[in-house]
Tab-separated table of C-alpha atoms in Angstrom:
chain	number	residue	atom	x	y	z
A	1	MET	CA	-49.212	-26.247	44.632
A	2	SER	CA	-47.616	-27.406	41.524
A	3	ILE	CA	-48.041	-26.151	38.012
A	4	PRO	CA	-49.213	-28.777	35.552
A	5	GLN	CA	-46.619	-29.659	32.938
A	6	ALA	CA	-48.950	-28.720	30.107
A	7	ASN	CA	-49.033	-25.094	31.294
A	8	ALA	CA	-45.342	-24.836	32.144
A	9	PRO	CA	-43.544	-22.047	30.258
A	10	GLN	CA	-41.287	-23.086	27.409
A	11	TRP	CA	-37.858	-21.564	27.934
A	12	ARG	CA	-36.100	-23.321	25.096
A	13	PRO	CA	-36.815	-22.748	21.418
A	14	GLU	CA	-38.072	-25.613	19.369
A	15	PRO	CA	-35.244	-27.616	17.777
A	16	LEU	CA	-34.539	-26.830	14.158
A	17	PRO	CA	-35.662	-29.327	11.531
A	18	GLN	CA	-32.921	-31.645	10.249
A	19	ASN	CA	-32.623	-29.836	6.877
A	20	SER	CA	-32.312	-26.491	8.597
A	21	ARG	CA	-29.539	-27.772	10.860
A	22	LYS	CA	-27.563	-29.055	7.893
A	23	LYS	CA	-27.949	-25.757	6.027
A	24	HIS	CA	-26.944	-23.859	9.166
A	25	ARG	CA	-23.837	-26.035	9.577
A	26	VAL	CA	-22.832	-25.530	5.935
A	27	PHE	CA	-23.417	-21.784	6.160
A	28	LEU	CA	-21.381	-21.569	9.360
A	29	TRP	CA	-18.555	-23.569	7.784
A	30	VAL	CA	-18.514	-21.251	4.739
A	31	PHE	CA	-18.510	-18.200	7.020
A	32	LEU	CA	-15.606	-19.579	9.026
A	33	TRP	CA	-13.667	-20.344	5.849
A	34	VAL	CA	-14.248	-16.848	4.414
A	35	PHE	CA	-13.497	-15.209	7.757
A	36	LEU	CA	-10.235	-17.156	8.029
A	37	TRP	CA	-9.028	-15.954	4.626
A	38	VAL	CA	-10.111	-12.363	5.289
A	39	PHE	CA	-8.296	-12.469	8.629
A	40	LEU	CA	-5.148	-13.875	7.013
A	41	GLY	CA	-5.363	-11.220	4.281
A	42	VAL	CA	-5.531	-8.467	6.901
A	43	GLN	CA	-2.519	-9.982	8.677
A	44	LEU	CA	-0.548	-10.101	5.419
A	45	LEU	CA	-1.507	-6.502	4.618
A	46	PHE	CA	-0.303	-5.276	8.008
A	47	LEU	CA	2.890	-7.336	7.754
A	48	ILE	CA	3.679	-5.752	4.369
A	49	LEU	CA	2.835	-2.315	5.772
A	50	LEU	CA	5.151	-2.941	8.725
A	51	ILE	CA	8.035	-4.064	6.500
A	52	VAL	CA	7.591	-1.054	4.214
A	53	GLY	CA	7.460	1.245	7.252
A	54	ILE	CA	10.662	-0.200	8.683
A	55	THR	CA	12.592	-0.072	5.414
A	56	SER	CA	11.452	3.454	4.568
A	57	GLY	CA	13.454	4.821	7.489
A	58	SER	CA	16.793	3.494	6.278
A	59	GLY	CA	19.055	5.260	3.811
A	60	ALA	CA	21.048	8.440	3.426
A	61	PRO	CA	19.669	11.491	5.216
A	62	GLU	CA	18.251	14.006	2.762
A	63	GLY	CA	16.466	17.300	3.216
A	64	CYS	CA	17.505	17.869	6.807
A	65	GLY	CA	18.047	21.583	6.424
A	66	THR	CA	20.331	22.907	9.153
A	67	LEU	CA	20.731	19.601	11.047
A	68	ASP	CA	24.028	17.791	10.944
A	69	LYS	CA	24.223	14.207	9.656
A	70	GLN	CA	24.052	12.541	13.092
A	71	SER	CA	21.045	14.575	14.247
A	72	CYS	CA	19.309	13.892	10.951
A	73	ASN	CA	19.880	10.111	11.330
A	74	ASP	CA	18.614	10.226	14.914
A	75	ALA	CA	15.485	12.132	13.883
A	76	GLU	CA	14.866	9.693	11.032
A	77	THR	CA	15.250	6.728	13.381
A	78	ALA	CA	12.884	8.257	15.930
A	79	GLY	CA	10.308	8.960	13.214
A	80	THR	CA	10.576	5.391	11.948
A	81	ALA	CA	10.108	4.025	15.470
A	82	ILE	CA	7.023	6.192	16.025
A	83	GLY	CA	5.568	5.153	12.662
A	84	VAL	CA	6.195	1.455	13.294
A	85	GLY	CA	4.659	1.789	16.757
A	86	LEU	CA	1.527	3.372	15.277
A	87	ILE	CA	1.276	0.577	12.686
A	88	ILE	CA	1.510	-2.050	15.450
A	89	VAL	CA	-1.147	-0.284	17.550
A	90	LEU	CA	-3.466	-0.047	14.528
A	91	TRP	CA	-2.805	-3.718	13.773
A	92	ALA	CA	-3.752	-4.696	17.328
A	93	VAL	CA	-6.930	-2.573	17.243
A	94	VAL	CA	-8.047	-4.072	13.910
A	95	ASP	CA	-7.350	-7.610	15.175
A	96	PHE	CA	-9.331	-6.888	18.352
A	97	ILE	CA	-12.283	-5.578	16.317
A	98	LEU	CA	-12.129	-8.620	14.010
A	99	GLY	CA	-12.043	-10.918	17.035
A	100	ILE	CA	-15.025	-9.239	18.672
A	101	THR	CA	-16.929	-9.336	15.363
A	102	TYR	CA	-16.205	-13.048	15.006
A	103	ALA	CA	-17.224	-13.780	18.583
A	104	VAL	CA	-20.488	-11.849	18.335
A	105	TYR	CA	-21.411	-13.441	15.038
A	106	HIS	CA	-20.440	-16.920	16.189
A	107	LEU	CA	-22.383	-16.637	19.432
A	108	ALA	CA	-25.422	-15.178	17.658
A	109	ARG	CA	-25.538	-18.011	15.123
A	110	ARG	CA	-25.202	-20.852	17.630
A	111	PRO	CA	-28.113	-23.256	17.468
């Protein structure tokens, strides 16, 4: 028994009209362009934050209370390393979220 072709289920959506395809392509191109510049802006922001975090740990130890100079420098260095590590982890998490967002949007908008 075979099913006649006229009654066969349609598993593929109808192709988009030519005008709609062109508009979709232009919209996708604009999205990619905007996403690229937003992504680069986020990277620049985190790079500036990382540089500021690294340079904030250098300098003369002040306000160490009862610690001697060496212990104060060591504590300042450890705090800077922890802060820079947290900035890098946050940077990686934000990049991962941006990548997932891009992938989901790109896959959802595929014709």
